[in-house]
Tab-separated table of N, CA and C in Angstrom:
chain	number	residue	atom	x	y	z
Z	1	MET	N	60.522	48.763	89.662
Z	1	MET	CA	61.975	48.716	89.568
Z	1	MET	C	62.473	49.437	88.321
Z	2	ASN	N	61.746	49.295	87.213
Z	2	ASN	CA	62.183	49.983	85.995
Z	2	ASN	C	62.249	51.491	86.213
Z	3	GLU	N	61.267	52.047	86.925
Z	3	GLU	CA	61.261	53.488	87.190
Z	3	GLU	C	62.415	53.867	88.105
Z	4	VAL	N	62.632	53.082	89.157
Z	4	VAL	CA	63.732	53.346	90.085
Z	4	VAL	C	65.073	53.331	89.356
Z	5	CYS	N	65.235	52.393	88.430
Z	5	CYS	CA	66.498	52.243	87.709
Z	5	CYS	C	66.637	53.195	86.525
Z	6	GLY	N	65.598	53.957	86.214
Z	6	GLY	CA	65.667	54.875	85.090
Z	6	GLY	C	65.640	54.166	83.750
Z	7	TYR	N	65.023	52.972	83.713
Z	7	TYR	CA	64.977	52.198	82.479
Z	7	TYR	C	63.959	52.781	81.512
Z	8	LYS	N	64.357	52.873	80.269
Z	8	LYS	CA	63.450	53.281	79.205
Z	8	LYS	C	63.451	52.165	78.174
Z	9	ARG	N	62.254	51.772	77.725
Z	9	ARG	CA	62.103	50.632	76.826
Z	9	ARG	C	63.102	50.681	75.668
Z	10	GLY	N	63.837	49.593	75.509
Z	10	GLY	CA	64.793	49.481	74.423
Z	10	GLY	C	66.129	50.142	74.697
Z	11	LEU	N	66.270	50.784	75.842
Z	11	LEU	CA	67.530	51.446	76.195
Z	11	LEU	C	68.031	50.899	77.519
Z	12	GLN	N	69.306	51.056	77.759
Z	12	GLN	CA	69.841	50.619	79.039
Z	12	GLN	C	69.559	51.655	80.109
Z	13	CYS	N	69.685	51.285	81.373
Z	13	CYS	CA	69.475	52.232	82.458
Z	13	CYS	C	70.818	52.829	82.875
Z	14	GLU	N	70.742	53.886	83.642
Z	14	GLU	CA	71.946	54.535	84.169
Z	14	GLU	C	72.349	53.787	85.431
Z	15	GLU	N	73.224	52.794	85.296
Z	15	GLU	CA	73.509	51.902	86.416
Z	15	GLU	C	74.130	52.594	87.620
Z	16	ASP	N	74.876	53.671	87.420
Z	16	ASP	CA	75.484	54.332	88.567
Z	16	ASP	C	74.462	55.087	89.415
Z	17	LEU	N	73.239	55.279	88.928
Z	17	LEU	CA	72.181	55.922	89.705
Z	17	LEU	C	71.413	54.924	90.564
Z	18	ILE	N	71.536	53.650	90.252
Z	18	ILE	CA	70.722	52.630	90.909
Z	18	ILE	C	70.927	52.573	92.427
Z	19	PRO	N	72.166	52.516	92.947
Z	19	PRO	CA	72.308	52.384	94.409
Z	19	PRO	C	71.612	53.494	95.196
Z	20	GLU	N	71.818	54.735	94.803
Z	20	GLU	CA	71.193	55.842	95.534
Z	20	GLU	C	69.672	55.803	95.407
Z	21	ARG	N	69.188	55.572	94.194
Z	21	ARG	CA	67.735	55.524	93.988
Z	21	ARG	C	67.102	54.357	94.723
Z	22	LEU	N	67.768	53.220	94.701
Z	22	LEU	CA	67.244	52.047	95.388
Z	22	LEU	C	67.244	52.270	96.899
Z	23	THR	N	68.306	52.862	97.425
Z	23	THR	CA	68.368	53.179	98.853
Z	23	THR	C	67.236	54.124	99.233
Z	24	ASN	N	66.973	55.140	98.403
Z	24	ASN	CA	65.871	56.067	98.688
Z	24	ASN	C	64.536	55.338	98.776
Z	25	GLU	N	64.332	54.347	97.914
Z	25	GLU	CA	63.089	53.582	97.922
Z	25	GLU	C	62.980	52.671	99.142
Z	26	LEU	N	64.110	52.184	99.642
Z	26	LEU	CA	64.096	51.187	100.704
Z	26	LEU	C	64.306	51.743	102.107
Z	27	THR	N	64.643	53.024	102.219
Z	27	THR	CA	64.944	53.630	103.515
Z	27	THR	C	63.823	53.408	104.522
Z	28	ASP	N	62.585	53.606	104.104
Z	28	ASP	CA	61.449	53.439	105.021
Z	28	ASP	C	61.310	52.007	105.535
Z	29	TYR	N	61.927	51.071	104.848
Z	29	TYR	CA	61.856	49.668	105.246
Z	29	TYR	C	63.088	49.232	106.042
Z	30	GLY	N	64.019	50.171	106.268
Z	30	GLY	CA	65.192	49.868	107.080
Z	30	GLY	C	66.357	49.251	106.334
Z	31	TYR	N	66.387	49.392	104.994
Z	31	TYR	CA	67.475	48.816	104.204
Z	31	TYR	C	68.178	49.877	103.372
Z	32	GLU	N	69.398	49.565	102.991
Z	32	GLU	CA	70.164	50.424	102.099
Z	32	GLU	C	70.926	49.572	101.098
Z	33	THR	N	71.377	50.200	100.034
Z	33	THR	CA	72.114	49.518	98.977
Z	33	THR	C	73.610	49.642	99.250
Z	34	VAL	N	74.338	48.550	99.078
Z	34	VAL	CA	75.790	48.538	99.238
Z	34	VAL	C	76.393	48.083	97.912
Z	35	VAL	N	77.428	48.783	97.458
Z	35	VAL	CA	78.107	48.421	96.214
Z	35	VAL	C	79.601	48.368	96.481
Z	36	GLU	N	80.241	47.311	96.002
Z	36	GLU	CA	81.696	47.206	96.130
Z	36	GLU	C	82.294	46.622	94.859
Z	37	THR	N	83.546	46.968	94.629
Z	37	THR	CA	84.325	46.380	93.546
Z	37	THR	C	85.604	45.819	94.164
Z	38	ALA	N	86.404	45.135	93.365
Z	38	ALA	CA	87.692	44.642	93.846
Z	38	ALA	C	88.582	45.860	94.131
Z	39	PRO	N	89.523	45.797	94.983
Z	39	PRO	CA	90.003	44.609	95.689
Z	39	PRO	C	89.202	44.276	96.947
Z	40	GLU	N	88.324	45.203	97.429
Z	40	GLU	CA	87.541	44.900	98.626
Z	40	GLU	C	86.633	43.690	98.413
Z	41	MET	N	86.041	43.601	97.239
Z	41	MET	CA	85.136	42.491	96.944
Z	41	MET	C	85.939	41.323	96.379
Z	42	ASN	N	85.801	40.180	97.023
Z	42	ASN	CA	86.487	38.971	96.564
Z	42	ASN	C	85.574	37.771	96.808
Z	43	LEU	N	86.021	36.595	96.482
Z	43	LEU	CA	85.177	35.401	96.615
Z	43	LEU	C	84.754	35.119	98.057
Z	44	ASP	N	85.666	35.306	99.005
Z	44	ASP	CA	85.299	35.072	100.409
Z	44	ASP	C	84.198	36.033	100.838
Z	45	ARG	N	84.349	37.262	100.463
Z	45	ARG	CA	83.347	38.286	100.803
Z	45	ARG	C	82.013	37.978	100.117
Z	46	LEU	N	82.069	37.566	98.861
Z	46	LEU	CA	80.854	37.208	98.138
Z	46	LEU	C	80.128	36.067	98.847
Z	47	GLU	N	80.863	35.055	99.241
Z	47	GLU	CA	80.261	33.921	99.937
Z	47	GLU	C	79.648	34.353	101.267
Z	48	ASN	N	80.323	35.257	101.994
Z	48	ASN	CA	79.785	35.760	103.259
Z	48	ASN	C	78.473	36.516	103.058
Z	49	ILE	N	78.392	37.296	101.984
Z	49	ILE	CA	77.152	38.027	101.683
Z	49	ILE	C	76.034	37.037	101.397
Z	50	ILE	N	76.324	36.024	100.593
Z	50	ILE	CA	75.322	35.015	100.235
Z	50	ILE	C	74.804	34.296	101.477
Z	51	GLU	N	75.688	33.975	102.402
Z	51	GLU	CA	75.315	33.204	103.593
Z	51	GLU	C	74.735	34.049	104.721
Z	52	ASN	N	74.856	35.371	104.651
Z	52	ASN	CA	74.432	36.261	105.727
Z	52	ASN	C	72.922	36.481	105.695
Z	53	ASP	N	72.250	36.259	106.831
Z	53	ASP	CA	70.809	36.437	106.911
Z	53	ASP	C	70.386	37.907	106.943
Z	54	SER	N	71.326	38.815	107.161
Z	54	SER	CA	70.995	40.237	107.253
Z	54	SER	C	71.196	40.980	105.943
Z	55	THR	N	71.548	40.253	104.889
Z	55	THR	CA	71.740	40.884	103.585
Z	55	THR	C	70.933	40.129	102.533
Z	56	SER	N	70.676	40.809	101.434
Z	56	SER	CA	70.035	40.132	100.309
Z	56	SER	C	71.080	39.312	99.569
Z	57	LEU	N	70.646	38.529	98.631
Z	57	LEU	CA	71.603	37.909	97.719
Z	57	LEU	C	72.228	39.022	96.886
Z	58	PRO	N	73.475	38.876	96.503
Z	58	PRO	CA	74.125	39.924	95.722
Z	58	PRO	C	73.750	39.868	94.246
Z	59	ILE	N	73.847	41.005	93.604
Z	59	ILE	CA	73.742	41.100	92.150
Z	59	ILE	C	75.157	41.373	91.669
Z	60	VAL	N	75.658	40.536	90.790
Z	60	VAL	CA	77.049	40.586	90.362
Z	60	VAL	C	77.123	40.953	88.879
Z	61	GLU	N	77.928	41.958	88.576
Z	61	GLU	CA	78.139	42.360	87.186
Z	61	GLU	C	79.207	41.478	86.556
Z	62	LEU	N	78.896	40.969	85.359
Z	62	LEU	CA	79.846	40.141	84.619
Z	62	LEU	C	80.254	40.831	83.327
Z	63	ASP	N	81.421	40.468	82.850
Z	63	ASP	CA	81.949	40.991	81.599
Z	63	ASP	C	81.025	40.618	80.435
Z	64	PRO	N	80.917	41.480	79.421
Z	64	PRO	CA	80.076	41.164	78.263
Z	64	PRO	C	80.453	39.861	77.557
Z	65	THR	N	81.676	39.386	77.753
Z	65	THR	CA	82.082	38.131	77.120
Z	65	THR	C	81.347	36.931	77.717
Z	66	TYR	N	80.554	37.156	78.761
Z	66	TYR	CA	79.726	36.100	79.353
Z	66	TYR	C	78.893	35.402	78.278
Z	67	PHE	N	78.294	36.170	77.383
Z	67	PHE	CA	77.417	35.589	76.368
Z	67	PHE	C	78.192	34.684	75.404
Z	68	ASP	N	79.423	35.067	75.074
Z	68	ASP	CA	80.256	34.204	74.236
Z	68	ASP	C	80.598	32.915	74.985
Z	69	ALA	N	80.882	33.053	76.284
Z	69	ALA	CA	81.206	31.878	77.099
Z	69	ALA	C	79.998	30.945	77.208
Z	70	VAL	N	78.800	31.520	77.335
Z	70	VAL	CA	77.582	30.706	77.372
Z	70	VAL	C	77.449	29.941	76.057
Z	71	ALA	N	77.695	30.611	74.948
Z	71	ALA	CA	77.584	29.970	73.630
Z	71	ALA	C	78.562	28.808	73.499
Z	72	GLU	N	79.742	28.920	74.122
Z	72	GLU	CA	80.720	27.831	74.076
Z	72	GLU	C	80.277	26.639	74.924
Z	73	ARG	N	79.534	26.890	75.991
Z	73	ARG	CA	79.169	25.842	76.935
Z	73	ARG	C	77.825	25.175	76.644
Z	74	ILE	N	76.923	25.891	75.998
Z	74	ILE	CA	75.572	25.366	75.805
Z	74	ILE	C	75.307	25.139	74.329
Z	75	ASP	N	75.127	23.879	73.977
Z	75	ASP	CA	74.793	23.547	72.593
Z	75	ASP	C	73.474	24.202	72.226
Z	76	GLY	N	73.424	24.820	71.081
Z	76	GLY	CA	72.189	25.413	70.603
Z	76	GLY	C	72.036	26.883	70.915
Z	77	TYR	N	72.828	27.402	71.869
Z	77	TYR	CA	72.725	28.835	72.177
Z	77	TYR	C	73.644	29.610	71.250
Z	78	HIS	N	73.133	30.667	70.693
Z	78	HIS	CA	73.923	31.530	69.818
Z	78	HIS	C	73.811	32.956	70.300
Z	79	VAL	N	74.952	33.623	70.386
Z	79	VAL	CA	74.940	35.027	70.786
Z	79	VAL	C	74.119	35.786	69.763
Z	80	GLN	N	73.152	36.572	70.237
Z	80	GLN	CA	72.243	37.257	69.337
Z	80	GLN	C	72.656	38.711	69.089
Z	81	PRO	N	71.960	39.656	69.682
Z	81	PRO	CA	72.219	41.062	69.330
Z	81	PRO	C	73.643	41.501	69.652
Z	82	ALA	N	74.160	42.361	68.814
Z	82	ALA	CA	75.506	42.896	69.031
Z	82	ALA	C	75.586	43.630	70.359
Z	83	VAL	N	74.467	44.167	70.832
Z	83	VAL	CA	74.469	44.895	72.096
Z	83	VAL	C	74.918	43.996	73.250
Z	84	GLU	N	74.623	42.689	73.176
Z	84	GLU	CA	75.062	41.780	74.229
Z	84	GLU	C	76.578	41.762	74.355
Z	85	ARG	N	77.266	42.003	73.282
Z	85	ARG	CA	78.725	41.964	73.320
Z	85	ARG	C	79.323	43.237	73.898
Z	86	GLU	N	78.509	44.276	74.018
Z	86	GLU	CA	79.009	45.550	74.499
Z	86	GLU	C	78.619	45.844	75.936
Z	87	LEU	N	77.493	45.319	76.387
Z	87	LEU	CA	76.991	45.631	77.715
Z	87	LEU	C	77.348	44.538	78.706
Z	88	ALA	N	77.672	44.969	79.923
Z	88	ALA	CA	77.897	44.002	80.987
Z	88	ALA	C	76.576	43.296	81.283
Z	89	HIS	N	76.663	42.188	81.960
Z	89	HIS	CA	75.483	41.405	82.301
Z	89	HIS	C	75.504	41.168	83.803
Z	90	VAL	N	74.344	40.978	84.416
Z	90	VAL	CA	74.289	40.695	85.845
Z	90	VAL	C	73.647	39.344	86.094
Z	91	VAL	N	74.118	38.683	87.140
Z	91	VAL	CA	73.541	37.435	87.619
Z	91	VAL	C	73.438	37.531	89.139
Z	92	ILE	N	72.678	36.603	89.726
Z	92	ILE	CA	72.501	36.588	91.179
Z	92	ILE	C	73.039	35.265	91.719
Z	93	PRO	N	74.270	35.278	92.247
Z	93	PRO	CA	74.835	34.049	92.811
Z	93	PRO	C	74.118	33.663	94.101
Z	94	TYR	N	73.901	32.353	94.300
Z	94	TYR	CA	73.258	31.920	95.531
Z	94	TYR	C	74.002	30.782	96.233
Z	95	LYS	N	75.071	30.281	95.644
Z	95	LYS	CA	75.872	29.247	96.303
Z	95	LYS	C	77.269	29.222	95.705
Z	96	VAL	N	78.273	29.159	96.580
Z	96	VAL	CA	79.674	29.091	96.148
Z	96	VAL	C	80.311	27.902	96.848
Z	97	ASN	N	81.034	27.077	96.095
Z	97	ASN	CA	81.842	26.048	96.728
Z	97	ASN	C	83.232	26.090	96.096
Z	98	SER	N	84.070	25.153	96.410
Z	98	SER	CA	85.458	25.213	95.949
Z	98	SER	C	85.617	25.003	94.443
Z	99	GLU	N	84.591	24.461	93.781
Z	99	GLU	CA	84.706	24.166	92.353
Z	99	GLU	C	83.831	25.014	91.447
Z	100	GLU	N	82.659	25.430	91.947
Z	100	GLU	CA	81.736	26.151	91.072
Z	100	GLU	C	80.875	27.136	91.848
Z	101	ILE	N	80.152	27.935	91.069
Z	101	ILE	CA	79.209	28.889	91.640
Z	101	ILE	C	77.849	28.628	90.986
Z	102	LEU	N	76.804	28.648	91.795
Z	102	LEU	CA	75.449	28.496	91.292
Z	102	LEU	C	74.808	29.877	91.292
Z	103	TYR	N	74.063	30.193	90.253
Z	103	TYR	CA	73.501	31.538	90.140
Z	103	TYR	C	72.206	31.527	89.347
Z	104	TYR	N	71.452	32.607	89.482
Z	104	TYR	CA	70.264	32.835	88.676
Z	104	TYR	C	70.636	33.857	87.610
Z	105	ASP	N	70.321	33.554	86.369
Z	105	ASP	CA	70.564	34.469	85.257
Z	105	ASP	C	69.220	35.067	84.843
Z	106	PRO	N	69.056	36.397	84.939
Z	106	PRO	CA	67.784	37.012	84.545
Z	106	PRO	C	67.417	36.749	83.081
Z	107	TYR	N	68.383	36.329	82.277
Z	107	TYR	CA	68.117	35.984	80.880
Z	107	TYR	C	67.659	34.535	80.728
Z	108	GLU	N	67.331	33.891	81.846
Z	108	GLU	CA	66.984	32.471	81.820
Z	108	GLU	C	65.951	32.141	80.739
Z	109	THR	N	64.844	32.864	80.714
Z	109	THR	CA	63.815	32.540	79.728
Z	109	THR	C	64.292	32.840	78.312
Z	110	TYR	N	65.136	33.856	78.164
Z	110	TYR	CA	65.696	34.167	76.847
Z	110	TYR	C	66.566	33.009	76.360
Z	111	HIS	N	67.433	32.510	77.236
Z	111	HIS	CA	68.292	31.378	76.872
Z	111	HIS	C	67.453	30.165	76.485
Z	112	GLU	N	66.434	29.882	77.296
Z	112	GLU	CA	65.625	28.683	77.077
Z	112	GLU	C	64.756	28.775	75.820
Z	113	LYS	N	64.504	29.971	75.338
Z	113	LYS	CA	63.716	30.132	74.107
Z	113	LYS	C	64.551	29.867	72.855
Z	114	GLN	N	65.855	29.772	73.015
Z	114	GLN	CA	66.717	29.479	71.882
Z	114	GLN	C	66.444	28.058	71.405
Z	115	PRO	N	66.288	27.845	70.114
Z	115	PRO	CA	66.049	26.483	69.614
Z	115	PRO	C	67.181	25.541	70.053
Z	116	GLY	N	66.810	24.418	70.611
Z	116	GLY	CA	67.803	23.424	71.007
Z	116	GLY	C	68.382	23.615	72.393
Z	117	VAL	N	68.037	24.690	73.108
Z	117	VAL	CA	68.556	24.916	74.460
Z	117	VAL	C	67.515	24.420	75.453
Z	118	GLU	N	67.902	23.447	76.266
Z	118	GLU	CA	66.964	22.891	77.238
Z	118	GLU	C	67.040	23.610	78.574
Z	119	ASP	N	68.244	23.905	79.027
Z	119	ASP	CA	68.419	24.553	80.328
Z	119	ASP	C	69.270	25.806	80.194
Z	120	ALA	N	68.845	26.867	80.857
Z	120	ALA	CA	69.644	28.088	80.905
Z	120	ALA	C	70.855	27.834	81.802
Z	121	PRO	N	71.920	28.594	81.611
Z	121	PRO	CA	73.085	28.406	82.483
Z	121	PRO	C	72.735	28.786	83.919
Z	122	TYR	N	73.187	27.986	84.864
Z	122	TYR	CA	72.951	28.300	86.265
Z	122	TYR	C	74.132	27.875	87.147
Z	123	ARG	N	75.127	27.259	86.545
Z	123	ARG	CA	76.340	26.894	87.286
Z	123	ARG	C	77.544	27.212	86.415
Z	124	TRP	N	78.643	27.591	87.062
Z	124	TRP	CA	79.825	27.993	86.329
Z	124	TRP	C	81.047	27.570	87.118
Z	125	PRO	N	82.099	27.075	86.451
Z	125	PRO	CA	83.336	26.772	87.178
Z	125	PRO	C	83.837	28.036	87.887
Z	126	LEU	N	84.241	27.882	89.116
Z	126	LEU	CA	84.552	29.021	89.972
Z	126	LEU	C	85.593	29.966	89.371
Z	127	MET	N	86.707	29.444	88.895
Z	127	MET	CA	87.762	30.330	88.395
Z	127	MET	C	87.350	31.015	87.092
Z	128	ASP	N	86.543	30.344	86.268
Z	128	ASP	CA	86.025	30.981	85.053
Z	128	ASP	C	85.066	32.106	85.419
Z	129	PHE	N	84.280	31.887	86.474
Z	129	PHE	CA	83.363	32.922	86.943
Z	129	PHE	C	84.148	34.147	87.419
Z	130	VAL	N	85.220	33.904	88.157
Z	130	VAL	CA	86.047	35.010	88.661
Z	130	VAL	C	86.591	35.840	87.500
Z	131	GLU	N	86.995	35.181	86.422
Z	131	GLU	CA	87.474	35.920	85.240
Z	131	GLU	C	86.394	36.826	84.678
Z	132	LEU	N	85.175	36.321	84.560
Z	132	LEU	CA	84.068	37.131	84.048
Z	132	LEU	C	83.697	38.244	85.019
Z	133	TRP	N	83.827	37.981	86.287
Z	133	TRP	CA	83.483	38.946	87.328
Z	133	TRP	C	84.509	40.067	87.377
Z	134	SER	N	85.786	39.734	87.169
Z	134	SER	CA	86.815	40.770	87.230
Z	134	SER	C	86.904	41.537	85.917
Z	135	GLY	N	86.426	40.960	84.826
Z	135	GLY	CA	86.362	41.680	83.561
Z	135	GLY	C	87.702	41.801	82.865
Z	136	ASP	N	87.657	42.018	81.559
Z	136	ASP	CA	88.886	42.196	80.789
Z	136	ASP	C	89.523	43.564	81.022
Z	137	TYR	N	88.690	44.586	81.198
Z	137	TYR	CA	89.205	45.951	81.233
Z	137	TYR	C	88.961	46.682	82.540
Z	138	GLU	N	88.036	46.203	83.331
Z	138	GLU	CA	87.713	46.899	84.575
Z	138	GLU	C	87.161	45.921	85.589
Z	139	GLU	N	87.280	46.293	86.855
Z	139	GLU	CA	86.695	45.480	87.904
Z	139	GLU	C	85.188	45.670	87.885
Z	140	ARG	N	84.452	44.605	88.001
Z	140	ARG	CA	82.999	44.644	87.972
Z	140	ARG	C	82.444	44.852	89.379
Z	141	TRP	N	81.268	45.440	89.466
Z	141	TRP	CA	80.675	45.737	90.760
Z	141	TRP	C	79.818	44.581	91.270
Z	142	THR	N	79.580	44.628	92.573
Z	142	THR	CA	78.673	43.712	93.251
Z	142	THR	C	77.771	44.567	94.115
Z	143	LEU	N	76.470	44.328	94.047
Z	143	LEU	CA	75.488	45.131	94.768
Z	143	LEU	C	74.619	44.212	95.610
Z	144	TRP	N	74.308	44.647	96.837
Z	144	TRP	CA	73.393	43.898	97.682
Z	144	TRP	C	72.690	44.868	98.621
Z	145	LEU	N	71.645	44.395	99.274
Z	145	LEU	CA	70.911	45.191	100.244
Z	145	LEU	C	71.291	44.725	101.636
Z	146	ALA	N	71.434	45.689	102.545
Z	146	ALA	CA	71.750	45.383	103.937
Z	146	ALA	C	70.855	46.227	104.833
Z	147	ARG	N	70.655	45.761	106.048
Z	147	ARG	CA	69.879	46.563	107.000
Z	147	ARG	C	70.580	47.893	107.212
Z	148	ARG	N	69.794	48.965	107.264
Z	148	ARG	CA	70.349	50.306	107.463
Z	148	ARG	C	71.121	50.342	108.776
Z	149	GLY	N	72.302	50.938	108.741
Z	149	GLY	CA	73.142	51.004	109.925
Z	149	GLY	C	73.992	49.770	110.137
Z	150	TYR	N	73.812	48.792	109.315
Z	150	TYR	CA	74.584	47.553	109.395
Z	150	TYR	C	75.939	47.810	108.768
Z	151	GLU	N	76.991	47.625	109.527
Z	151	GLU	CA	78.323	47.930	109.005
Z	151	GLU	C	78.733	46.935	107.927
Z	152	VAL	N	79.370	47.458	106.889
Z	152	VAL	CA	79.832	46.603	105.801
Z	152	VAL	C	80.777	45.533	106.336
Z	153	THR	N	81.544	45.854	107.351
Z	153	THR	CA	82.482	44.872	107.912
Z	153	THR	C	81.753	43.720	108.601
Z	154	ASP	N	80.457	43.897	108.910
Z	154	ASP	CA	79.708	42.832	109.557
Z	154	ASP	C	79.662	41.554	108.719
Z	155	ILE	N	79.711	41.680	107.413
Z	155	ILE	CA	79.636	40.485	106.582
Z	155	ILE	C	80.902	39.645	106.683
Z	156	ASP	N	81.975	40.256	107.167
Z	156	ASP	CA	83.215	39.511	107.337
Z	156	ASP	C	83.366	38.989	108.755
Z	157	GLY	N	82.405	39.316	109.616
Z	157	GLY	CA	82.471	38.874	110.996
Z	157	GLY	C	83.413	39.691	111.846
Z	158	ALA	N	83.872	40.831	111.352
Z	158	ALA	CA	84.844	41.648	112.071
Z	158	ALA	C	84.198	42.489	113.168
Z	159	SER	N	82.911	42.787	113.073
Z	159	SER	CA	82.248	43.567	114.099
Z	159	SER	C	80.874	42.975	114.374
Z	160	GLU	N	80.277	43.371	115.426
Z	160	GLU	CA	78.972	42.835	115.810
Z	160	GLU	C	77.888	43.851	115.522
Z	161	ASP	N	76.706	43.361	115.181
Z	161	ASP	CA	75.550	44.220	114.912
Z	161	ASP	C	74.883	44.605	116.204
């Protein structure tokens, strides 16, 4: 995955190259990468992607202020490198209800290694999550894998596969 994403140790990857490169890697397996931002992407659509058996779980980009919000919610966690405040962060939501969203944070082990932190964040109040997802300055992207030829509208139930 690091090679596909163009990751170089200690540097960020070129995120806008990921969908095409990932699709190229997955074509032989019958899948492609789908990326959407608001206004097309919203909570209902996110929930449909999560619940759909023909798509992967989505990867959701969050505003860099996520780390500050984590520090406010979790005793013992302290925002570390300044780079965290500048770069967006991604999480993988796996359940949405009317009050909160449950997700996997790839920084889980990093959070848990902080002195005094017992559990990494994995749940967030829904409206606070939406704020982080929409970002202060720009709409954040959502990426998922779908079967090749599967219409994007299929996740909304508007067409049949």
